[in-house]
Structure formats: C-alpha cells, structure tokens
Coordinates of C-alpha atoms and ligand atoms in Angstrom, one line a residue:
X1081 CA 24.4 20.9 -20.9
X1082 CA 22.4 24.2 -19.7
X1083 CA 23.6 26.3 -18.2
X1084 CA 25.1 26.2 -14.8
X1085 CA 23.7 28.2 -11.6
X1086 CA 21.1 27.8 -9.0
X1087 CA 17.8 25.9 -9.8
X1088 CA 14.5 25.3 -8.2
X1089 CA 13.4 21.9 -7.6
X1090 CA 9.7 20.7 -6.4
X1091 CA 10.2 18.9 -3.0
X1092 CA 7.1 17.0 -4.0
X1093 CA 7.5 16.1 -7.7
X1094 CA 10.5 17.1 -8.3
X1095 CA 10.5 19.1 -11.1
X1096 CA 13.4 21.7 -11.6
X1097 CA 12.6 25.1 -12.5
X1098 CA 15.3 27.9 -13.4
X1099 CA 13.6 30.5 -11.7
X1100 CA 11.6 30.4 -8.7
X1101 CA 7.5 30.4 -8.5
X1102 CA 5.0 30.1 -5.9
X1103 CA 3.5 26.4 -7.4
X1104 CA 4.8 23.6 -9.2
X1105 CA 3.1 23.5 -12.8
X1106 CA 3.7 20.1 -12.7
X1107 CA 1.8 18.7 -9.8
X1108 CA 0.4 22.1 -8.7
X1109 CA 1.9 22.3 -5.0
X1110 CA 2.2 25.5 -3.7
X1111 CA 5.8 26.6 -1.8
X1112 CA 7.1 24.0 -2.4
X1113 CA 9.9 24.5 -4.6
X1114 CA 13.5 25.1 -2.8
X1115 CA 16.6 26.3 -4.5
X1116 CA 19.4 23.6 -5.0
X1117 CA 22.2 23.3 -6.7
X1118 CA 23.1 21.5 -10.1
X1119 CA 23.3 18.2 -9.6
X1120 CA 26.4 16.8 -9.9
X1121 CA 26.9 14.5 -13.0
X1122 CA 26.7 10.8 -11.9
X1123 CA 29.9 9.8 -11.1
X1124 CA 31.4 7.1 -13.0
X1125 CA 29.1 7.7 -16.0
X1126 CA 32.0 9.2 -18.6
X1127 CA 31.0 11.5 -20.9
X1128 CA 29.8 14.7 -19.7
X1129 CA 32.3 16.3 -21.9
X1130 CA 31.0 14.9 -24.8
X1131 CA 33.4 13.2 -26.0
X1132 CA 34.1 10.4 -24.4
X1133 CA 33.5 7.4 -26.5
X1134 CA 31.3 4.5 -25.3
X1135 CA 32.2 1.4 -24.4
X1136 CA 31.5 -1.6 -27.2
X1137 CA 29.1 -4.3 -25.6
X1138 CA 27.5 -7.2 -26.5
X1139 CA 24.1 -7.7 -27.1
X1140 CA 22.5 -10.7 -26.2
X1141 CA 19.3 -12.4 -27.5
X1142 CA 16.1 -12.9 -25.7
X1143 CA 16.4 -16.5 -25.4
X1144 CA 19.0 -17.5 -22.8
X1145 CA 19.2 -19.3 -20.0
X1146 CA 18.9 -17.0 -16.9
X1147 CA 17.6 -19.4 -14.1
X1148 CA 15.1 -17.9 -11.6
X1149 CA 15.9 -14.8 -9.2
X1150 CA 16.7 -16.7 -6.0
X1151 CA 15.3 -15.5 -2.8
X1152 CA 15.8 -15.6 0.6
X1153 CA 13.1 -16.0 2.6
X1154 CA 12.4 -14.2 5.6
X1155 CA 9.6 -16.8 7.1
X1156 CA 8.2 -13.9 7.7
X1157 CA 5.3 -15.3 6.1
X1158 CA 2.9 -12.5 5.2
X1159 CA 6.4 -10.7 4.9
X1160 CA 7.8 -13.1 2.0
X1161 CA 4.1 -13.1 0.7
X1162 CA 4.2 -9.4 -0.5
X1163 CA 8.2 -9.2 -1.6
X1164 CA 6.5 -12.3 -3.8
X1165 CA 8.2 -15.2 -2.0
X1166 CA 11.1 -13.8 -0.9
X1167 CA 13.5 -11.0 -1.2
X1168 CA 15.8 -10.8 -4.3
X1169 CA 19.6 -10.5 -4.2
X1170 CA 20.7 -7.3 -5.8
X1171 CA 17.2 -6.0 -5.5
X1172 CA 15.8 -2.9 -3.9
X1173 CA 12.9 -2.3 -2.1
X1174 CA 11.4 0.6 -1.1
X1175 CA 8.8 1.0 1.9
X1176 CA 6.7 3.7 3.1
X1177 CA 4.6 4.1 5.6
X1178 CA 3.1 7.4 8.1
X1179 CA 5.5 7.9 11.3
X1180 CA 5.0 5.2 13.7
X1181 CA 3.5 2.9 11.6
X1182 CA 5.8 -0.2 12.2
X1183 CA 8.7 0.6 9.2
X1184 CA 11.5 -0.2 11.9
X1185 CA 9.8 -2.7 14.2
X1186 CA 9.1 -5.2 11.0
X1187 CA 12.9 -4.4 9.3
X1188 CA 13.9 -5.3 12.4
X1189 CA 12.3 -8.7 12.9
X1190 CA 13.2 -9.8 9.0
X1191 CA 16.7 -8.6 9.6
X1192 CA 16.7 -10.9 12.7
X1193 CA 15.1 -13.5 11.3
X1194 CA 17.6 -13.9 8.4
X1195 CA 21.0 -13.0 11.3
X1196 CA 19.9 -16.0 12.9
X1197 CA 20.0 -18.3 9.6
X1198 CA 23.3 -17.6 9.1
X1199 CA 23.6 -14.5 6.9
X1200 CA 24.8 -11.5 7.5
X1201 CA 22.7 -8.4 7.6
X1202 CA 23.1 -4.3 7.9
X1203 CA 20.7 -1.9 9.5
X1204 CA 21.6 1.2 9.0
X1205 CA 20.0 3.9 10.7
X1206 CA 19.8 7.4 10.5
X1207 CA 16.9 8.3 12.6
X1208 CA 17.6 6.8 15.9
X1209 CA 20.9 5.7 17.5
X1210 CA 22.2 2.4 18.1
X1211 CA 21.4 2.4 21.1
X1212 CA 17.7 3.0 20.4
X1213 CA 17.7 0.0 17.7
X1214 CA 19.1 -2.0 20.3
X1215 CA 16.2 -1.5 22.8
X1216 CA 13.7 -2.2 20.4
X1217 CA 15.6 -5.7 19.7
X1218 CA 15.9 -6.0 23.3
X1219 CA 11.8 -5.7 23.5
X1220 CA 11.1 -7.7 20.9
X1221 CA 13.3 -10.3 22.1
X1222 CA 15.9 -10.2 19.7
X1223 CA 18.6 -8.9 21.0
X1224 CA 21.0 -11.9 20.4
X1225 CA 20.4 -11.7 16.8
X1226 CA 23.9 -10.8 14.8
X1227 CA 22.8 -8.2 12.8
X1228 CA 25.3 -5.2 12.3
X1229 CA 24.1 -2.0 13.3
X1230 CA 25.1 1.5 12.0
X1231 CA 23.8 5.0 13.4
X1232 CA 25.1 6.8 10.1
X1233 CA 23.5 9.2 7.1
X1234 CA 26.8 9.7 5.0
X1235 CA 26.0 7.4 1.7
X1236 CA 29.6 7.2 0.9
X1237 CA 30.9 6.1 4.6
X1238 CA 28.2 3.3 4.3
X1239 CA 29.1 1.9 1.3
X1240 CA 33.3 2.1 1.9
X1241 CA 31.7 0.6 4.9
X1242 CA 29.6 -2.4 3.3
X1243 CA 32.8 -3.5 1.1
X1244 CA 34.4 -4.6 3.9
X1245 CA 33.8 -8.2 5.3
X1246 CA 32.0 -10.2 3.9
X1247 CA 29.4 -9.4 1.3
X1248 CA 25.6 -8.9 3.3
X1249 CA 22.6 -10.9 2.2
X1250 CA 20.5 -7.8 3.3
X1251 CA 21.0 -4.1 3.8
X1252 CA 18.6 -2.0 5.6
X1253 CA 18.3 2.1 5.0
X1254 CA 16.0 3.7 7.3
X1255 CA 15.1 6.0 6.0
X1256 CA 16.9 7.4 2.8
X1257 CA 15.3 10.8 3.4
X1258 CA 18.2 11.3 6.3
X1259 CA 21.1 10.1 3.9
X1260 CA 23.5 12.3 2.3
X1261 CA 26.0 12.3 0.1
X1262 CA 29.4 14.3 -0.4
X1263 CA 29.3 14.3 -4.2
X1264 CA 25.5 16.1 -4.0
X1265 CA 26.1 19.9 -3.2
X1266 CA 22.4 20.3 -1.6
X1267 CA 21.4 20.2 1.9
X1268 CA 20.4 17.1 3.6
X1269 CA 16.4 15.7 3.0
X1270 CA 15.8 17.7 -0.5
X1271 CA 14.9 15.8 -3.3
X1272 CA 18.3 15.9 -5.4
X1273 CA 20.0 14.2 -2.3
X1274 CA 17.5 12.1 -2.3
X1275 CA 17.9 11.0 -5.6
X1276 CA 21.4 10.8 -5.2
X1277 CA 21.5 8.9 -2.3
X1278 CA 19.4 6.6 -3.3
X1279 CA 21.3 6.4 -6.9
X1280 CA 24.3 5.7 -4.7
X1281 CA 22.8 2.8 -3.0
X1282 CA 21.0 1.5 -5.4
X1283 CA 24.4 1.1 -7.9
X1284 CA 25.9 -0.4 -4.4
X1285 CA 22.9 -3.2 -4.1
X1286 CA 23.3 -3.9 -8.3
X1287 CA 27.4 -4.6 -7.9
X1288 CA 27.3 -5.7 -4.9
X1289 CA 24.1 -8.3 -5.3
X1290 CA 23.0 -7.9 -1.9
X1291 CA 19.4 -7.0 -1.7
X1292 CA 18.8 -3.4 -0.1
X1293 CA 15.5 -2.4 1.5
X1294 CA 15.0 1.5 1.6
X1295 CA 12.7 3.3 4.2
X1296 CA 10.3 6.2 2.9
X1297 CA 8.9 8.8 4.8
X1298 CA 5.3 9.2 3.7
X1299 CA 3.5 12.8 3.2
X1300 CA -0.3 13.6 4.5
X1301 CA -2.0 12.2 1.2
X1302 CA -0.1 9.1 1.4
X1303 CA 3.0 10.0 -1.2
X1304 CA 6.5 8.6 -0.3
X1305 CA 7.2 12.1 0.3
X1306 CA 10.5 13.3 -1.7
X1307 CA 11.1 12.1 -5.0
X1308 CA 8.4 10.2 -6.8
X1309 CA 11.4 9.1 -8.8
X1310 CA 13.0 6.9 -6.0
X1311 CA 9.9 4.8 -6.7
X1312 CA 10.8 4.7 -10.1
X1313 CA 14.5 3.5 -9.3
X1314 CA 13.7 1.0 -7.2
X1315 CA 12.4 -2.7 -8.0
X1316 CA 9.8 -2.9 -5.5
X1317 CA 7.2 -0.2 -3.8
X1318 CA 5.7 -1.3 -0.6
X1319 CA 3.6 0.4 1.8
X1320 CA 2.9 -0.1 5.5
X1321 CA -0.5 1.2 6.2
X1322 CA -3.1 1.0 9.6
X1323 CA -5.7 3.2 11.1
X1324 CA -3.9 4.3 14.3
X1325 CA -6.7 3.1 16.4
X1326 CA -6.6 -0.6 14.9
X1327 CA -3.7 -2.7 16.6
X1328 CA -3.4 -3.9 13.0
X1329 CA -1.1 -3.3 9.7
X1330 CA -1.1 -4.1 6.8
X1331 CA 1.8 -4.4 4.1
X1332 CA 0.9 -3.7 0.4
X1333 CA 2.5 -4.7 -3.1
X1334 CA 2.4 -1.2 -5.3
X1335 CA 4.8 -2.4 -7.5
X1336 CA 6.7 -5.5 -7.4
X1337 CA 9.0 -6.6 -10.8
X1338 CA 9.3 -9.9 -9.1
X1339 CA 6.1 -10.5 -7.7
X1340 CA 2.5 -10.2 -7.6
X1341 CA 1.3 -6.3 -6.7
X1342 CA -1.8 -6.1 -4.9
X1343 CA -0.4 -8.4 -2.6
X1344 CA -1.4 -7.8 1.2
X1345 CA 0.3 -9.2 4.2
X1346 CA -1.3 -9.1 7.6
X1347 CA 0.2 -8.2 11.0
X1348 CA -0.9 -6.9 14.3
X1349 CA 1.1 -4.9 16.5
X1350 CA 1.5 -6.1 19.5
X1351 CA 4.0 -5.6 22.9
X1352 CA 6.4 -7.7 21.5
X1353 CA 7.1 -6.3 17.8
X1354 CA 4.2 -7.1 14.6
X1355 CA 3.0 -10.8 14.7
X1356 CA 1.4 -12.5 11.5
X1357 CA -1.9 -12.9 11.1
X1358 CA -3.1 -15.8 9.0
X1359 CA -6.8 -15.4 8.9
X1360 CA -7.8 -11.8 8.5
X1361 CA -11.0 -12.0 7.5
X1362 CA -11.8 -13.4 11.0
X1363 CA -9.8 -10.1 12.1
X1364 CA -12.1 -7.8 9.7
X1365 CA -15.3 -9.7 11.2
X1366 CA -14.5 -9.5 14.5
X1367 CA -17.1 -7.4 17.0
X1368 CA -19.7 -7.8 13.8
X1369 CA -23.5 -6.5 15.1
X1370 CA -25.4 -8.5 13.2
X1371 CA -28.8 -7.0 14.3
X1372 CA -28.6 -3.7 13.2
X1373 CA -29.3 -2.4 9.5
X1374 CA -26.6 -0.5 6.8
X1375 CA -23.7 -3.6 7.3
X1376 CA -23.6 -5.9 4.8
X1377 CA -20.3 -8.5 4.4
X1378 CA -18.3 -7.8 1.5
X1379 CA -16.3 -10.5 -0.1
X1380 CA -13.2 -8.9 -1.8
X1381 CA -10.2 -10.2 -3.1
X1382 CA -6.4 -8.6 -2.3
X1383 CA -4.0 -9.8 -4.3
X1384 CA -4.5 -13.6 -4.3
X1385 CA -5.9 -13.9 -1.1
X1386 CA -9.8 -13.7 -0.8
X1387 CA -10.6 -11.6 2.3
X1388 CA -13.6 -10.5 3.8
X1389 CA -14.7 -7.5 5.5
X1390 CA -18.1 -5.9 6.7
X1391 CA -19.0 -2.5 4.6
X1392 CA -20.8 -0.7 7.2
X1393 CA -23.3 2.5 6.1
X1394 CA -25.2 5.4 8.0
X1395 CA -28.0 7.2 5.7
X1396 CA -29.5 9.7 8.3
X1397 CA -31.6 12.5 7.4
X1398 CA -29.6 16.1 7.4
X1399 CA -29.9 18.9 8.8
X1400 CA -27.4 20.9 6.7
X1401 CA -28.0 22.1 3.1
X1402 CA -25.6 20.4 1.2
X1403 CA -26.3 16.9 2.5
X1404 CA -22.8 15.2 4.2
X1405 CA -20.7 12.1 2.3
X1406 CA -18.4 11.1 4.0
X1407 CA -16.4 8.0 3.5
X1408 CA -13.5 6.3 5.3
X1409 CA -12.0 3.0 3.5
X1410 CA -13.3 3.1 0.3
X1411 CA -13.4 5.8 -2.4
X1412 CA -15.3 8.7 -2.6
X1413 CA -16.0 8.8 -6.4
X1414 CA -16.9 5.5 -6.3
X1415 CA -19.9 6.2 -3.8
X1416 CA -20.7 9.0 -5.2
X1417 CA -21.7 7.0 -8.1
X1418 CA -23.4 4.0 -6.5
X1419 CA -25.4 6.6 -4.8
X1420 CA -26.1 8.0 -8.5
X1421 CA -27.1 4.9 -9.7
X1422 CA -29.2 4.2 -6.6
X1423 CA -31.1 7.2 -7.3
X1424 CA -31.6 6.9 -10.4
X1425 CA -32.4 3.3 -11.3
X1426 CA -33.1 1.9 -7.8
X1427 CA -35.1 4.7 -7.0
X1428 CA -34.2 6.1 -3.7
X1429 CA -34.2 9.6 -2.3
X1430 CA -31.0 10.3 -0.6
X1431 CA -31.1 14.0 -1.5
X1432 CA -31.7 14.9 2.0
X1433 CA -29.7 12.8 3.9
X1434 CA -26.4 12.3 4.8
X1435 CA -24.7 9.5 4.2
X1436 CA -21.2 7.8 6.1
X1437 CA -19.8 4.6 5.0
X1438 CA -17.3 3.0 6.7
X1439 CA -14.9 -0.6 5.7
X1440 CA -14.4 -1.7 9.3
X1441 CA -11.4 -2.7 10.9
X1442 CA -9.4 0.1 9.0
X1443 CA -8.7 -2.0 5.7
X1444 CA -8.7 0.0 2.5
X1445 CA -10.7 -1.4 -0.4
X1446 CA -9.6 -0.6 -4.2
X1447 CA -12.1 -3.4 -5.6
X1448 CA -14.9 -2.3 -7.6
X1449 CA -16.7 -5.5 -6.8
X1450 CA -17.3 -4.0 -3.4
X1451 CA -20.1 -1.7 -5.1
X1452 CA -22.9 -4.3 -4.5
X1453 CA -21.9 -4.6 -0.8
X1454 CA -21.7 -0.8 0.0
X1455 CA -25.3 -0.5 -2.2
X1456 CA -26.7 -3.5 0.2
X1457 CA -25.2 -1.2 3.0
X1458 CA -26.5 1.7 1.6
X1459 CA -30.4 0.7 1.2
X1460 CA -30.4 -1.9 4.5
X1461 CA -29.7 1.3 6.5
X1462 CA -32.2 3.7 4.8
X1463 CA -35.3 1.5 4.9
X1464 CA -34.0 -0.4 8.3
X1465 CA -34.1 -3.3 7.0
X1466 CA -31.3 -6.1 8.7
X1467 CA -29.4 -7.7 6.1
X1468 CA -29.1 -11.8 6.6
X1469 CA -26.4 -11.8 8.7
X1470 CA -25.2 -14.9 7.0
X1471 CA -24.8 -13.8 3.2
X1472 CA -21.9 -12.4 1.8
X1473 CA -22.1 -9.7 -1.0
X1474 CA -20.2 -8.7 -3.8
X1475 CA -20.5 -7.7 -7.5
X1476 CA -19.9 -4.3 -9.6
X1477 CA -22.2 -1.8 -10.5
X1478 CA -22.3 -0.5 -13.8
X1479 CA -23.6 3.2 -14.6
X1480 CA -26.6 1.7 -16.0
X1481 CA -27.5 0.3 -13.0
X1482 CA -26.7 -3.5 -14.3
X1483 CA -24.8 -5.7 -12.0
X1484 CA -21.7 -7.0 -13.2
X1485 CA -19.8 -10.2 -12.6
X1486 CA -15.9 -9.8 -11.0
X1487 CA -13.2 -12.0 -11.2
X1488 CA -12.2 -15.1 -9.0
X1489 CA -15.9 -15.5 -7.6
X1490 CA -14.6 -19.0 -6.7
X1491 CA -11.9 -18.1 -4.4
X1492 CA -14.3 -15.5 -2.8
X1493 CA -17.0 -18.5 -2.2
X1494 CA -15.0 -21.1 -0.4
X1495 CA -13.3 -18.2 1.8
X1496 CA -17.0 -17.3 2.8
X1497 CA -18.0 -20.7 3.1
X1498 CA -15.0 -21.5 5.3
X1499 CA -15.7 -19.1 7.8
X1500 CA -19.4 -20.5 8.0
X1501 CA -21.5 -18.0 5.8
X1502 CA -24.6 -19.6 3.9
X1503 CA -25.6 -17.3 1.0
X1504 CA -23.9 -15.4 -1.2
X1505 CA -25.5 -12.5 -3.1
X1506 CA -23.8 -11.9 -6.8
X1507 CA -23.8 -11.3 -9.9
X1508 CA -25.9 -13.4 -12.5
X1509 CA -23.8 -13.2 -15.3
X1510 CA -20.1 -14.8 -15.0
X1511 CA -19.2 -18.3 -14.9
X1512 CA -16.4 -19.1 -12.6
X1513 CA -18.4 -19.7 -9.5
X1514 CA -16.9 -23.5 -9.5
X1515 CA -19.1 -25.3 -7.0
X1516 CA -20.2 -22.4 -5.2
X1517 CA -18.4 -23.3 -1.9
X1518 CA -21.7 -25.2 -1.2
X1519 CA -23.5 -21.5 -0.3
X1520 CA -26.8 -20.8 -1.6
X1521 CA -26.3 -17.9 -4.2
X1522 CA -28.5 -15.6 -5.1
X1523 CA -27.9 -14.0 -8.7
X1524 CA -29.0 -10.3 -9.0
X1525 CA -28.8 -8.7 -13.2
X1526 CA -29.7 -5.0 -11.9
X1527 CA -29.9 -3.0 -9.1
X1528 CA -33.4 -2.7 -9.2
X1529 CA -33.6 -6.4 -8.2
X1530 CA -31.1 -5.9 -5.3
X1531 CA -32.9 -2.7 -3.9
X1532 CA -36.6 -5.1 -4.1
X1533 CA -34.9 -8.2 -2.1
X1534 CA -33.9 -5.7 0.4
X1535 CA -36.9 -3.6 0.9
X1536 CA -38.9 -6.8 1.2
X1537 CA -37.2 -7.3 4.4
X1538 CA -37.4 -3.6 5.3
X1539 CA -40.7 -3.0 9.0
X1540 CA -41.4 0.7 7.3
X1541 CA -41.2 1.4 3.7
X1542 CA -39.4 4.2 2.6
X1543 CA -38.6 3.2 -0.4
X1544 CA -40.6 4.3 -3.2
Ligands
TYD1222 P1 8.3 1.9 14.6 O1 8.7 0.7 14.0 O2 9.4 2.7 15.3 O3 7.6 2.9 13.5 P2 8.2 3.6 12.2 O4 9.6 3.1 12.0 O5 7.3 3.2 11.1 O6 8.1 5.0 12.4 O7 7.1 1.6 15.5 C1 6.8 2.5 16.5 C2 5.5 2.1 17.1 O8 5.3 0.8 17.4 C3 5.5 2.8 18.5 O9 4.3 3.6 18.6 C4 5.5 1.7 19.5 C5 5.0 0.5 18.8 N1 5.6 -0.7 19.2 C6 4.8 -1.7 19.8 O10 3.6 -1.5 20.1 N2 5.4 -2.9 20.2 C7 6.7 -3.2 19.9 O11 7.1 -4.3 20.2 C8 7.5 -2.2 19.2 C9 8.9 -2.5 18.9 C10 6.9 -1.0 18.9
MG1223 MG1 11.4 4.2 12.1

C-alpha cells in the first residue's frame, strides 16, 4: 500500500493528491481539494496484509436460469416508468435533483404508496426531523401510511437498525451526503465519507435484497455534487429536474441497468405533493401564440414516449458588438451550428443580430432531431413570417446543410396527429413513417428548401 499520512482529495471528482494544489488536474476545479484521511480498508474485504488467501468459488456459465428481476411497483406510474417498471429488490438507486426540487415530496408518496400495499418501508432522514417528514405526509395526506421513519446520519446505527424486524421492501436515504460512518476517519459530507457511506449501504441493500433509493445533492452545473463515483456504485442514476417557475418536474433515466435510460416521467407540483401527468405534450403546448413568428412545434421523442413541445426563437438586431446567443433548453453548440449552417447554406445574415431560443415549458431537449424545429424557429422569426400553426417539425441537420432523417418518425406522427396537428415537416429520406398518422408531410432534403418554404410565407423579405 503507499504510504500512510494525510492526503488531498477533490470534493468534486474525487481524485486524491499527496500534496495539496490550488486545482484538480483531473477535472480542473479550483479550491476544491480538502485534506482527509486514508481511507480505511473496506471492512470485511481480508487481505490488506497481503497474505490472506482467497476464498475458492465457483464459476458459473453464462447460460442458466436466472428468472427476471422482480419489481415492485410503486403505481406511481410515471414513477415505475423511469425505474423501468418497477423498482428492483437488492437494487440501488440514486437521485439528484437542485434543493427544493421535489427529492423528498415524491420518496415520500412511493414510500406511502408501497406502506399501504402491505410492505414495509424505511425513510431515513438526515436533513429534516421526523417531525418535519411527518408534516409533509400530513399535507399530502398520507399521514396514515405505515412507513418507518428515522431522523439519523450514522451509517452503522441504520443498518444494526434495518436488521431488526422484518426485512424492508424499500429503504430511503435522504440524502447520503449527510451520512457518516464510524469506520471512515474524515469529517462528515466529504467525498471519502461519501463513498464510504454509500459502500456501506449499498453492501446492506446487496445482502439484505431490499432495494435502497439514495438522495443526491446536486451542484450548480447539474453534477450529483460529491463523488462522481457513487454514480458508478449504484444501479440506477436518476435526476429530478424543473425550471423553478414551471409548477412542473420532470424525472429522468441517466443510467438504468434494469431499464430503459432516457426515460422521462412527468409530474406537476401541486398543494398536495407531485401528481402524474399523462399527457405532457398538452402541458408543453399549453398558452401556445400561434400568431406570432420564431415558434415552430417540435416533435421529439424521450425515451419511448413521443412528446412534443414548441421551440420558441427571437433573432433581433444588436446593439452590442459581439452579437448575443443565448439559449435556455437546448444546447449551445448545437445552435451555434444550425446558425452556421443557416449562414452558410441557407443564406442568412445573422451576423448582426442577436439571437434567444427558448424550449418552452422548461423541458430540456438532448435530441438532435430538434435542429429542423429550432432552424424553422430561427428563420420564421427573422423574416416574420408565422409558421402554420398546425405542422409539427422535426429532422437533423447535417454540417452540409442536408436534412437528415431520425428515428421512430412513426411514433412522433401519431402523437402529433393525436393531439390534432395536420402537417408534419421532415425529413425526405427515412422510411419508417408507417402511415403517417394521416398528417400531410412535407419532406425537405436540405436546408435550403426549408429556408424557401418559409420565406415564401414571410410580408418583408429579408432573406437574401
Ligand atoms: P422537497 O420534496 O422538500 O424538495 P427536495 O427534497 O428536493 O429538496 O420539496 C420542497 C418544495 O415543494 C417546497 O418548495 C414546497 C413544495 N411542495 C409543494 O408545493 N406541495 C407539497 O405538497 C409539498 C409536500 C411540497
Ligand atoms: Mg429533501
């Protein structure tokens, strides 16, 4: 082993360093590296000596018959959606989310939802007391739900704790950046108790088989602050997002070893704890001005569930000399280069103008097929032209300015067509349209064509 004596771990990354430096190397944080002592060799894992021999097991073959994980649903529906249809005994999940998000309120309905079906579940918190857990049941109106409740942080008291009784279905951390444990010699909420806390738990959940759910605090840019390693300990990543102003959440598959990632589930927060919401693109196209120019409807796809949402963009001339992007929703890069190809192959000026685009309702969109909607967007609001209020848009740009098809166009059609859109504006290549959803579709190969259709429409021309 090295040698013994303080070291310097990244609270961010959490690399170790044996001396102390202003920024990580490793993912170039400054200050944030805090001394800590060694950590303690896992316990139970012989061999730290050296020479300890190992224990002889067998090795079994690939084929077998392991029957599928089991679950136990929630009904929670957008809930079991994301863990994948259900959480997993001897699994554990980890969610993160910013401060206020919802973390407690929804762990909170799923452990009372499962209490009431008969099994028996464990919130543990460490942030609030029991008597604060209890209020929130109380105004959510689940007060009569038998779930145990614990106000503690010591990792070891919980587990001694867990053993007794009978086994629980579900066990709920929140959060593991408050745990601690005895056998880690470094102060509460650093990264190495982190790890071991959640080490701890985690070998508790595996033995044990009940399924653990971990809480994450979440830094500025969106990290589950701590140890990027708790995510890789863990079976499951989930992440709670919303845009404070927007009554609505949404839960997010990042990783998921039994399930679909990229999975969203839906809620809305209301006085009464986070209710489900089953159609969301109804949410997303709520409040929709449909007589003004730069919005234009994308049709995306999140996880398996087609959803759509209206791009909205602002192209205004600038005053400043380095003209303004700014973009909330969507990616930065990736308008940067739709504006690129714009410019280039479309031909439009935007050199002197600046240039907002916004994905309303506060949803996040990772899809590259979204590029044809945010260029529609783009050129409806720089010539003024009003997009058909009735289409739906999507496709992906390539650098070359060609249009090209995305996956699951089906899907995207009927959910357009089933909330009462008529057109569809797409790619021309790509077969898997099925039927169309009975929308008209017009098929664009290049952005030049798209940029033509639009300026057709457009009382001044700009565009030249
Ligand atoms: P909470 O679950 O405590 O957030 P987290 O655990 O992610 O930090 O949620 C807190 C917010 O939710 C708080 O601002 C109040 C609001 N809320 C409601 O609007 N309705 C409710 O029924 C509950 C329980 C909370
Ligand atoms: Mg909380």
């Amino acid at each position: 082993m090295a040698k013994r004596g303080p070291t310097y771990t990244c609270q961010n990354c959490g690399a170790v360093y044996h001396r102390w430096q202003g920024k990580c190397d490793a993912c170039g944080t400054w200050s944030s590296l805090s001394e800590e002592a060694q950590a303690a060799p896992v316990p139970g894992a012989r061999g730290s000596s050296g020479k300890a021999r190992g224990r002889v097991f067998a090795l079994e073959s690939l084929k077998g018959d392991t029957q599928d994980a089991p679950r136990i649903v929630s009904r929670i529906g957008e809930l079991d959606r994301v863990t994948g249809g259900g959480f997993v005994p001897g699994s554990v999940l980890l969610i993160g989310g910013d401060p206020g998000i919802g973390k407690s309120t929804l762990l909170m309905q799923a452990c009372a939802a499962l209490a009431l079906s008969g099994r028996r579940v464990v919130y543990v918190s460490g942030e609030e007391s029991t008597g604060q857990v209890r209020l929130r049941a109380e105004r959510m109106g689940l007060a009569d739900a038998p779930v145990d409740l614990a106000s503690e942080t010591n990792v070891e008291d919980i587990i001694a704790t867990l053993g007794q009784g009978t086994r629980p279905a579900l066990v709920v951390i929140d959060s593991i950046q408050t745990m601690w444990s005895g056998e880690v010699e470094s102060a509460p909420g650093t990264v190495t108790q982190v790890r071991g806390s959640a080490q701890a738990l985690i070998r508790y959940a595996k033995t044990s088989g009940a399924c653990l759910i971990l809480v994450g605090h979440v830094t500025k840019d969106g990290q589950i602050a701590g140890p990027r390693v708790v995510e890789h300990m863990v079976d499951a990543v989930l992440s709670f997002e919303g845009e404070g102003a927007h009554a609505f959440r949404i839960l997010r598959g990042q990783k998921n070893r039994f399930g679909a990632t990229d999975e969203i589930g839906v809620f809305e927060m209301t006085g009464k704890g986070l209710s489900e919401v089953g159609n969301p693109s109804a949410l997303f196209l709520a409040g929709r001005d449909q007589a003004a120019p730069g919005a234009a409807v994308f049709a995306g796809v999140e996880g398996t569930r087609p959803v759509l949402v209206e791009i909205q963009a602002l192209v205004a001339p600038t005053s400043l000399g380095t003209p303004r992007r700014a973009v909330v929703g969507w990616e930065n890069s990736r308008l940067a280069m739709v504006l690129a190809v714009l410019e280039t192959h479309g031909g439009l000026r935007l050199g002197q103008h600046d240039v907002y685009l916004n994905v309303a309702g506060g949803l996040r969109v990772n899809e590259p097929a979204a590029d044809l909607a945010v260029a529609a967007a783009l050129v409806s609001s720089l010539t003024g032209a009003i997009l058909p209020p009735e289409s739906v848009y999507f496709g992906e740009i390539a650098l070359s300015g060609a249009i090209r098809p995305v996956s699951v166009a089906a899907a995207r059609l009927r959910e357009a067509s089933k909330l009462g859109f008529e057109a569809a504006l797409m790619p021309s290549g790509g077969a898997d349209a099925g039927d169309g959803g009975g929308l008209n579709l017009k098929r664009f190969g290049h952005v030049t064509e798209l940029v033509a259709d639009i300026a057709a429409r457009a009382p001044r021309r700009d565009v030249k």
